[in-house]
Short mmCIF file of C-alpha atoms and ligand atoms in Angstrom, two decimals:
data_model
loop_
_atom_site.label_atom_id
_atom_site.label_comp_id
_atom_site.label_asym_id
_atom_site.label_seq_id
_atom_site.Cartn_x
_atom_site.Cartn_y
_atom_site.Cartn_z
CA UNK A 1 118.93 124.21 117.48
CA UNK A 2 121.57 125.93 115.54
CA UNK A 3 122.02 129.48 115.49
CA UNK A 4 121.39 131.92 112.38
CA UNK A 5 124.30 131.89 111.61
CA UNK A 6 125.20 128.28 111.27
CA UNK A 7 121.76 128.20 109.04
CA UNK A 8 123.09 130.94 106.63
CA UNK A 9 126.42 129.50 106.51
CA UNK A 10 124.97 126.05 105.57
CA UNK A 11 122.31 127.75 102.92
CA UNK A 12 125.29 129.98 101.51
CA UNK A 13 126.94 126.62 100.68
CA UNK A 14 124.06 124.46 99.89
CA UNK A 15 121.81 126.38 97.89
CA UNK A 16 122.31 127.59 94.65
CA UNK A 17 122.48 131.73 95.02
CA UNK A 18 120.06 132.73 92.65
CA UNK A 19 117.62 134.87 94.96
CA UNK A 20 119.13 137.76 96.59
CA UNK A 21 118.07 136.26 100.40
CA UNK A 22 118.10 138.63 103.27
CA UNK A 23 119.91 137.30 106.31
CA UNK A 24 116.77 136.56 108.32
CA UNK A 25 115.71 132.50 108.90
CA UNK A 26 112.45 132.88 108.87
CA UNK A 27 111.12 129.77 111.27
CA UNK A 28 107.18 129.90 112.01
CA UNK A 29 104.17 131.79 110.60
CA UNK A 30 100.40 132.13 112.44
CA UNK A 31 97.82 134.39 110.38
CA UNK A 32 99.53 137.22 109.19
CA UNK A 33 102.40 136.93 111.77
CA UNK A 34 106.02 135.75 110.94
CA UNK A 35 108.73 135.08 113.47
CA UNK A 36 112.31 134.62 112.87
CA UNK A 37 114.82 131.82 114.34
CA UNK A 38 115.85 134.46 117.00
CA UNK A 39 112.44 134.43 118.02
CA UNK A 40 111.40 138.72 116.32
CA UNK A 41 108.26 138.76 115.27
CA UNK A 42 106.90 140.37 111.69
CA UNK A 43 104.09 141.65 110.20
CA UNK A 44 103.84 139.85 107.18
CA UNK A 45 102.91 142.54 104.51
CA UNK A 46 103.66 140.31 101.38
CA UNK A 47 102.51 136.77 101.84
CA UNK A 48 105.14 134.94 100.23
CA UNK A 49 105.47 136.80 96.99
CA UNK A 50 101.13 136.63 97.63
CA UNK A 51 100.79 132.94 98.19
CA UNK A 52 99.84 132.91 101.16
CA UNK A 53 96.67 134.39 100.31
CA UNK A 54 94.93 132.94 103.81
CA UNK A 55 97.91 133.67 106.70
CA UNK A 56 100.04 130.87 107.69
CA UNK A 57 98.43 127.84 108.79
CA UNK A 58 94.75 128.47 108.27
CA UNK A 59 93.00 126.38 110.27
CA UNK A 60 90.61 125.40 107.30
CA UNK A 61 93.72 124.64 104.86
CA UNK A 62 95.44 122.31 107.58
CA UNK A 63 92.42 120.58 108.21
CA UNK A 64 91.61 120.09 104.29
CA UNK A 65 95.49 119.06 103.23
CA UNK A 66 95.37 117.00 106.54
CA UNK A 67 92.32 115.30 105.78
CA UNK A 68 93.37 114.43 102.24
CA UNK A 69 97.07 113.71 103.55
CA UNK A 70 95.57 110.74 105.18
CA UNK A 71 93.09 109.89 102.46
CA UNK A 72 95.61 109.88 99.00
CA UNK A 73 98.60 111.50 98.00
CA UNK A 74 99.71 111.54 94.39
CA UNK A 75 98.08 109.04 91.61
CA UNK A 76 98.88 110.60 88.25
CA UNK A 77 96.10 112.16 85.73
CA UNK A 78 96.06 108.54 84.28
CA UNK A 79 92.53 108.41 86.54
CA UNK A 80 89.89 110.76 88.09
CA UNK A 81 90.39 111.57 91.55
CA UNK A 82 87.97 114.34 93.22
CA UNK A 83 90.20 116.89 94.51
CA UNK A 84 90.65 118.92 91.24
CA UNK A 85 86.76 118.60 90.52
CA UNK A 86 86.36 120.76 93.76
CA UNK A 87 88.72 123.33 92.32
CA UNK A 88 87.56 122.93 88.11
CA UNK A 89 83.93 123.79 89.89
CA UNK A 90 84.95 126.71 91.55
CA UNK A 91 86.86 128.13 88.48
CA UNK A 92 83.33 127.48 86.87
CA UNK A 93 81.48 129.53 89.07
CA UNK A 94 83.66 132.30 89.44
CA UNK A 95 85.38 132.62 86.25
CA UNK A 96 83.40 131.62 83.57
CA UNK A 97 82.30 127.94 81.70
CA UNK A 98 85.83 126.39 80.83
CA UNK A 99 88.32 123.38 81.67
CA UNK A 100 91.09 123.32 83.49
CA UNK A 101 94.69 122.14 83.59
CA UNK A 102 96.41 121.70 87.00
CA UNK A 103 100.19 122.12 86.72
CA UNK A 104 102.57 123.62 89.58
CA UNK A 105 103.46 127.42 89.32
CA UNK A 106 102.54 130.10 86.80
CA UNK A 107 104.98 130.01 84.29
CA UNK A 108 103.88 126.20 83.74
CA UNK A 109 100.47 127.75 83.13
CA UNK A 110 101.63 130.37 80.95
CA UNK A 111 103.79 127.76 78.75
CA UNK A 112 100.39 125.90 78.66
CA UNK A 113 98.35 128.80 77.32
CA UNK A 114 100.86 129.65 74.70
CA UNK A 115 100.93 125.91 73.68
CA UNK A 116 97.21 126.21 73.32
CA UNK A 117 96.94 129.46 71.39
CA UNK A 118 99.27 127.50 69.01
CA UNK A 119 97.77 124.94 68.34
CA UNK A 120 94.34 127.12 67.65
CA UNK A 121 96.85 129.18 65.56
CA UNK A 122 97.63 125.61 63.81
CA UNK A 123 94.28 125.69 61.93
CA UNK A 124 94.83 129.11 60.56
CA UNK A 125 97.01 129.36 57.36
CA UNK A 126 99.58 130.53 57.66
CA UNK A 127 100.12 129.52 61.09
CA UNK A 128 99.64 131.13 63.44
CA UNK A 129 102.30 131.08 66.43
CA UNK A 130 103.53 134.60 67.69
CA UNK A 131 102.55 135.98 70.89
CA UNK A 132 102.95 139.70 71.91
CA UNK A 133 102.81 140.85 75.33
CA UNK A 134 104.04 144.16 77.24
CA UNK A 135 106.82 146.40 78.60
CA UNK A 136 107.14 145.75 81.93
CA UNK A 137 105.49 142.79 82.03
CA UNK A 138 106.59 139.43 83.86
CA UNK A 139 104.92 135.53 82.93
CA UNK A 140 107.78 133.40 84.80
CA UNK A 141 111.47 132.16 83.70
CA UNK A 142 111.56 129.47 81.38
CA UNK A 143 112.99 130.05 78.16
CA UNK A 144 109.63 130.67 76.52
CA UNK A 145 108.51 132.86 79.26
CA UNK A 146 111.51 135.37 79.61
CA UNK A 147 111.08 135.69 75.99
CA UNK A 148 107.52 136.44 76.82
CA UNK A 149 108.31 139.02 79.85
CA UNK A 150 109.04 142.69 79.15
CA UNK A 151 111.96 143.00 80.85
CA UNK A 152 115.40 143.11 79.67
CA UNK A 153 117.30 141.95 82.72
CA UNK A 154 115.13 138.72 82.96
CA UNK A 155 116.13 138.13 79.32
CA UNK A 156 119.68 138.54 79.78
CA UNK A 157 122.45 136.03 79.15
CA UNK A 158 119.68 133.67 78.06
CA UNK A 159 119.92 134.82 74.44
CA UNK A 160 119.46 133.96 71.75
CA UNK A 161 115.75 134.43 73.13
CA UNK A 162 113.09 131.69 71.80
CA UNK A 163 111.54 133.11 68.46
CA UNK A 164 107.69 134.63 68.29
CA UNK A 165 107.87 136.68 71.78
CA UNK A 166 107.34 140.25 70.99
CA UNK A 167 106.35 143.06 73.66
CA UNK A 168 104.77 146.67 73.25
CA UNK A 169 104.25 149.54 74.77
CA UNK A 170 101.04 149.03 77.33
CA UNK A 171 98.70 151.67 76.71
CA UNK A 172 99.61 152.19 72.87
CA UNK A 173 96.86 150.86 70.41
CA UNK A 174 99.18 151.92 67.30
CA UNK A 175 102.20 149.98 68.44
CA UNK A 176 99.97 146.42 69.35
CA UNK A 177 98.45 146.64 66.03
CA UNK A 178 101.59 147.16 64.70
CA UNK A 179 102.89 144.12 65.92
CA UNK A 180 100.45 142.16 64.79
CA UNK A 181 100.43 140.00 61.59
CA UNK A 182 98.75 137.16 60.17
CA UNK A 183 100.90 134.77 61.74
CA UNK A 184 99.87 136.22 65.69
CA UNK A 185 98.74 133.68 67.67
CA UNK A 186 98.26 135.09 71.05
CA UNK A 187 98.04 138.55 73.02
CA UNK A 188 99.20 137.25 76.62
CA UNK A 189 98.31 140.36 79.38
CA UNK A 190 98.34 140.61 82.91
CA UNK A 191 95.33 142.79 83.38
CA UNK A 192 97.32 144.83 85.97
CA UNK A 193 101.13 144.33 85.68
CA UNK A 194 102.67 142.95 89.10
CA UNK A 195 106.03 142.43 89.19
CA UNK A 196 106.43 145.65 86.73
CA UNK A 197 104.99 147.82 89.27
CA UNK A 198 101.33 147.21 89.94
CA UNK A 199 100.72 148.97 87.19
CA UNK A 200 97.09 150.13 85.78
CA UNK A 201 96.59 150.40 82.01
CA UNK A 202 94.66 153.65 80.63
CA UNK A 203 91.47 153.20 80.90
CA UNK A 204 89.50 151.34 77.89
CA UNK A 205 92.20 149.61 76.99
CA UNK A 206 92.14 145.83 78.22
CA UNK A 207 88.49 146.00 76.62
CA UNK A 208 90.49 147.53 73.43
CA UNK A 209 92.34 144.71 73.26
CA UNK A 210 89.93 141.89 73.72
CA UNK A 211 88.12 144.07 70.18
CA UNK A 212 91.43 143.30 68.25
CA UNK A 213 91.74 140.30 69.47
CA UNK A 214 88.10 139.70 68.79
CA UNK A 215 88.21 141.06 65.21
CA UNK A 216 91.61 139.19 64.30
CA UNK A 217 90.99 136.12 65.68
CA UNK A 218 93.71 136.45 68.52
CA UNK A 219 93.71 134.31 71.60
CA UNK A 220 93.66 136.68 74.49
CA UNK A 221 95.65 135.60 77.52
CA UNK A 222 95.04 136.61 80.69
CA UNK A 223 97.54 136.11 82.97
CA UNK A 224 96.45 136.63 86.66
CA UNK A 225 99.24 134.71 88.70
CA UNK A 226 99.63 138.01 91.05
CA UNK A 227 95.85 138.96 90.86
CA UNK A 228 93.92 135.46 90.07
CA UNK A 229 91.76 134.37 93.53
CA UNK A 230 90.73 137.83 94.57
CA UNK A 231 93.27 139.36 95.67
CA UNK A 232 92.19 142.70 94.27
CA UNK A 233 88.96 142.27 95.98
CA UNK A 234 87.56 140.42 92.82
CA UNK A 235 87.66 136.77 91.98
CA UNK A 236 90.17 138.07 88.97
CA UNK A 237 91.64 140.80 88.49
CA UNK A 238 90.26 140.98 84.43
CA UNK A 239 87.01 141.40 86.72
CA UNK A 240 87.47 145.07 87.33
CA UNK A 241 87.51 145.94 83.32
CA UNK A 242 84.46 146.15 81.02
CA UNK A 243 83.69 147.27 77.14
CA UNK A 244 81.38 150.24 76.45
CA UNK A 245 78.29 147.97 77.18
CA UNK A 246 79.59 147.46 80.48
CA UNK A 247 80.51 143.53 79.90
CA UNK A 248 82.60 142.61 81.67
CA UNK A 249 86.55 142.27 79.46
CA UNK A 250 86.39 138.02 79.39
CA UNK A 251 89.64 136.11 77.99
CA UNK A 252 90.27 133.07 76.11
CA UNK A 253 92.42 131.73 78.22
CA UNK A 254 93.24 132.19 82.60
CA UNK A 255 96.32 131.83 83.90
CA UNK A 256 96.60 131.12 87.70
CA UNK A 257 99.17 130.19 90.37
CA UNK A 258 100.32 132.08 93.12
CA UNK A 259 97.68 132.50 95.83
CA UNK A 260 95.44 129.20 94.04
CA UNK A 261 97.19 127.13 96.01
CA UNK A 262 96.93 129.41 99.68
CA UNK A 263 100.88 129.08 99.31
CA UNK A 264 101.44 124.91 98.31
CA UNK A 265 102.44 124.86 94.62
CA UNK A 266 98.93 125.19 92.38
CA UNK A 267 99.65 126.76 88.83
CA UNK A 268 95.94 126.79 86.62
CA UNK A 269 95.51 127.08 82.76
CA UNK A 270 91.71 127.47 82.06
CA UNK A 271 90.10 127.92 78.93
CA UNK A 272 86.96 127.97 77.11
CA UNK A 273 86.15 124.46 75.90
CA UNK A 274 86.56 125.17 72.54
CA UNK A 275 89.79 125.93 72.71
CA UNK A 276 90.28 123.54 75.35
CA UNK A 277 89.30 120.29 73.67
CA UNK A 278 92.02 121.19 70.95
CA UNK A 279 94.55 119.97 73.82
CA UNK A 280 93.84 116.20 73.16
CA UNK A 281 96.11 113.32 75.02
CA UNK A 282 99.83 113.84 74.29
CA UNK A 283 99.85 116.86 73.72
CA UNK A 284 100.23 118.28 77.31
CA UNK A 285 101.02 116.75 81.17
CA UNK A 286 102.15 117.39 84.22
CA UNK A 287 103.01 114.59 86.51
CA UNK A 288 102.24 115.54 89.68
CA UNK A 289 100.16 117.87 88.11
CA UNK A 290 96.27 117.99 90.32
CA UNK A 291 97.90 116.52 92.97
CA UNK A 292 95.29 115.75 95.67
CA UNK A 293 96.96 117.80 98.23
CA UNK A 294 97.49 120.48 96.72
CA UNK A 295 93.52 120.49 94.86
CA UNK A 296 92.43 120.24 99.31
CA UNK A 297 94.30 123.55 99.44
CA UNK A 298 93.02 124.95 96.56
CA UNK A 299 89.35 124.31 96.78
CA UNK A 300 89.28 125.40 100.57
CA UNK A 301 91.25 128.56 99.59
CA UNK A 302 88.10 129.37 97.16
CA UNK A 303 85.89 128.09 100.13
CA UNK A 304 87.34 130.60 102.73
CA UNK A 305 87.41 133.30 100.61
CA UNK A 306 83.77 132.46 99.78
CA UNK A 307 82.63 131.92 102.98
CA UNK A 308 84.12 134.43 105.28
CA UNK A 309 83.65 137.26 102.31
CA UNK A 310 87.42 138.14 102.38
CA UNK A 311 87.02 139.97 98.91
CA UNK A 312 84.61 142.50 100.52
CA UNK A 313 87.02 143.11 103.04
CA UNK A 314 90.04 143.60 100.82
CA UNK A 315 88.38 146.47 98.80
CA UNK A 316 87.49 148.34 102.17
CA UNK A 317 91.19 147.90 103.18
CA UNK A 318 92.73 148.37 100.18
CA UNK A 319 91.02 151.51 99.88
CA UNK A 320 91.93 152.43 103.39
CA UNK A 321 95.53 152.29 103.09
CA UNK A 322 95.74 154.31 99.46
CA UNK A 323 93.46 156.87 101.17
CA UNK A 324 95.79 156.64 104.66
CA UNK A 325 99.22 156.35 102.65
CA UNK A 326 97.98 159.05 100.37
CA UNK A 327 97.30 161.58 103.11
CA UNK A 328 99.66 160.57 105.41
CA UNK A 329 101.87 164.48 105.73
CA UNK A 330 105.22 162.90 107.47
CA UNK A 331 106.01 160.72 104.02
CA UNK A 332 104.09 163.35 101.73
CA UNK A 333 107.68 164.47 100.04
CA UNK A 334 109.35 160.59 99.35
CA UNK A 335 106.06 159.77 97.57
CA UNK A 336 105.70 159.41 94.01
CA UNK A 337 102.29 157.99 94.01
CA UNK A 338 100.12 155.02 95.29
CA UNK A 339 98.24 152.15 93.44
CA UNK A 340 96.36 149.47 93.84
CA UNK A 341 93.03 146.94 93.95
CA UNK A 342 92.42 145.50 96.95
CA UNK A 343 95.11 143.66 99.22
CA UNK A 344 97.56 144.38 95.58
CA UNK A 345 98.81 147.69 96.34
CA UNK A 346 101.65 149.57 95.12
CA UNK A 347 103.83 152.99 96.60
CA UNK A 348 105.85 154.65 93.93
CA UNK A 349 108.62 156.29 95.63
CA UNK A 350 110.41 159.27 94.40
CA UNK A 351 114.11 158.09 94.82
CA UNK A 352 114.71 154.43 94.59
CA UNK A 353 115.30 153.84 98.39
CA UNK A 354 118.36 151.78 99.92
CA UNK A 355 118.07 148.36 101.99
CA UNK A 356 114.15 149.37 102.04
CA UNK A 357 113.26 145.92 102.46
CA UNK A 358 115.66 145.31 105.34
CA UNK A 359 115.09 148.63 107.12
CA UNK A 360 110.91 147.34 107.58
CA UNK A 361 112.33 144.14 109.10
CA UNK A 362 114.25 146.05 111.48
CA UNK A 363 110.91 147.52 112.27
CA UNK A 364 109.21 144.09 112.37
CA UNK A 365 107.39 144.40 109.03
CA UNK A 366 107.52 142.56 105.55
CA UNK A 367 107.17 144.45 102.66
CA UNK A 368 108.99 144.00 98.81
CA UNK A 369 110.38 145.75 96.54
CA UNK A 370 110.13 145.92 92.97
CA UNK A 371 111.17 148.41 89.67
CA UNK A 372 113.63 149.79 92.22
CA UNK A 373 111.15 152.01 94.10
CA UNK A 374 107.76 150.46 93.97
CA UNK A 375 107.07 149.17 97.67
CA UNK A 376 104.38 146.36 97.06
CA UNK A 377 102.00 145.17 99.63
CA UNK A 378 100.10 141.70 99.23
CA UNK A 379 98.80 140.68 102.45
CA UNK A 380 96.72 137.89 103.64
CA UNK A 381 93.11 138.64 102.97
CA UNK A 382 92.63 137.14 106.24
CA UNK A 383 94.58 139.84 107.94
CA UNK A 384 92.55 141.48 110.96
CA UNK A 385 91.92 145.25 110.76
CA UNK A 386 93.83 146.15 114.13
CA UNK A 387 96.97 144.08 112.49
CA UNK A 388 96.67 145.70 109.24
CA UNK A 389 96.93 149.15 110.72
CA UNK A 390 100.02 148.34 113.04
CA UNK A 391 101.64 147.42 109.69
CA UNK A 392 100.61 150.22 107.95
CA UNK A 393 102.18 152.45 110.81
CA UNK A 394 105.52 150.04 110.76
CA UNK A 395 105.34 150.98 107.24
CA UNK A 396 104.96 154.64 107.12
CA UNK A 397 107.71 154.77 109.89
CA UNK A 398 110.09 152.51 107.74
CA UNK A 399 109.31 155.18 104.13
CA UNK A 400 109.68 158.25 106.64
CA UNK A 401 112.88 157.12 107.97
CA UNK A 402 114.41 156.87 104.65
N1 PLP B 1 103.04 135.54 85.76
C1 PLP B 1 103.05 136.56 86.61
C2 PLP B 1 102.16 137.73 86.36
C3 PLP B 1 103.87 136.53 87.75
O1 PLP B 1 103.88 137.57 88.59
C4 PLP B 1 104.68 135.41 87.96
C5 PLP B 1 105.58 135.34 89.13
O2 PLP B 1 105.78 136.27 89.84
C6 PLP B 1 104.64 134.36 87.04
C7 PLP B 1 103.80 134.45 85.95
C8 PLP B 1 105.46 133.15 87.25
O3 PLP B 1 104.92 132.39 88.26
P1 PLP B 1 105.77 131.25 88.99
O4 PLP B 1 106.86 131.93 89.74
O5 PLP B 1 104.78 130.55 89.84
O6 PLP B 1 106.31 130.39 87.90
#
């Protein structure tokens, strides 16, 4: 068994250095647990960046990717195979009447929903083929989709960026319609902003925006790779908005990835079939795309959720920790504020803290950091309430010893 050391060494030199890794080898997960190759044990507060929406090794997702392990692995979307009818079904019932395109991560959906607002943009004259989307945002890192995200850094030493992408102010009515001319396509939104900071638009305004896009004939993008499969205690998180009638804010098009799969690569573009059927064969794929495996994990991630009522329970502990984190006297002065919907929380903290991340591993807890002071919290819906409140006190010890 080699040592950490000899594993970071090897990484250091075999793996490209793109992510800033921590100098932990993590080795074996169970539930919401974590243990390193020194054998320390973490509370897993994040879920792999929210993948692992069900723990590690679910007993219901092994059995599923098992099962179809030994049934079929990959054949191509040249035929039918069942697996992704199990998943289209469940986007059915819990979404709303579309069809769906299977690819691998978000930013593959995202690319697929701007490719489809195009080509509905196609039959306008002139054509339509801009997309605006938000400060602060994030929709993934290809060339199209860093153009898309609202943040600089992501952008840089990519440029020129790819024409079309524009971004506005979230919030700010005057500046969206501002940016809008005859030739916008799409309005791509994630109904609360992840990686920017779990961050909440005023209220009224993602039903504001579904009216313009409504009156201008805009496709309206939802992107929901952080809070798609109800991980804000809703099936989506575009399920917590409504108009003045109380309807619920619907979009043209869903984005998914993230937690679709329970943490094997699932990435979801799902649309109304209107807009859908303008995707005709050619002009989209994905080879491995649906694979079987991956459609097991999916469906029995809906099924579990389903089942065992795990949204329920992350609105009752979502709202426990804001209320406990909120009140809590010993970190009262370091806080800035705290967000969130369900298990997809966010702390604002005053100062942007140093080695945060690394000082809750020291305490045996996995948390993230993003926007330089915003600790975010994803857990595994699955995670029991006894577990959930050790990490919240690893937690509050790690932001009071700051
Ligand atoms: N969209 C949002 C809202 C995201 O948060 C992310 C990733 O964090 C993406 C898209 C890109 O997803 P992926 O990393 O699976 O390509």
């Amino acid at each position: 068994m080699p040592t950490t050391a000899e594993i970071i060494a090897q990484g250091q030199q075999v793996l490209i250095g793109n992510y800033a890794r921590i100098p932990v080898v993590m080795t074996r997960g169970e539930g919401s647990y974590l243990w390193d190759n020194d054998g320390k044990r973490y509370i897993d507060f994040f879920a792999g960046f929210g993948g692992t929406i069900l723990g590690h090794c679910h007993p219901d997702l092994i059995r599923a990717v098992t099962e179809q392990a030994q049934t079929m692995w990959a054949v191509g979307n040249t035929f039918y195979s069942t697996p992704q009818l199990g998943v289209g079904e469940w986007l059915n019932k819990s979404a709303f009447p579309g069809q769906a395109f299977f690819c691998h991560s978000g930013m593959e959906a995202n690319e697929a929903a701007v490719k489809l607002a195009r080509l509905r943009g196609g039959q306008h004259s002139p054509k339509r083929w801009k997309v605006i989307s938000f400060h602060r945002s994030f929709h993934g890192r290809s060339l199209a989709m860093i153009a898309a995200t609202g943040n600089p850094k992501v952008k840089e030493g990519f440029e020129p960026m790819t024409p079309g992408f524009t971004q506005v102010e979230p919030g700010d009515v005057d500046a969206l319609l501002a940016a809008i001319d005859d030739e916008t396509s799409a309005i791509l939104m994630e109904p609360i902003q992840g990686e920017g900071g779990v961050n909440f638009y005023p209220p009224g305004y993602v039903a504001k925006v579904r009216e313009i896009c409504d009156q201008k004939q805009i496709t309206l993008i939802f992107d929901e790779v952080w809070t798609g499969g109800g991980r804000t205690g809703r099936w989506y998180g575009y399920q917590h908005f409504t108009d003045s009638s109380g309807k619920i804010v619907q979009p043209d098009i869903l984005t998914l990835g993230k937690a679709l799969g329970g943490g094997l690569p699932v990435g979801v573009m799902f649309a109304r079939p209107d807009l859908a059927k303008l995707l005709v064969p050619g002009k989209h794929g994905c080879t491995l795309g649906a694979n079987p495996i991956c459609m097991a994990a999916s469906k029995t991630v809906y099924d579990v959720i389903d089942r065992d009522d795990l949204m329920s329970k992350a609105t009752v502990f979502g709202e426990h920790a804001i209320a406990r984190l909120k009140s809590e006297r010993s970190i009262a002065t370091k806080i800035a504020g705290v967000r969130g919907k369900g298990l997809f929380m966010g702390v604002e903290l005053k100062e942007p803290p140093q080695k945060l991340v690394e000082k809750g591993l020291e305490r045996g807890i996995i948390i993230n950091l993003t926007q330089t002071k915003v600790i975010r919290l994803a857990p595994a819906l699955t995670i029991s309430k006894d577990l959930f409140d050790q990490g919240l006190d690893l937690l509050i010890a790690t932001i009071g010893g700051l």
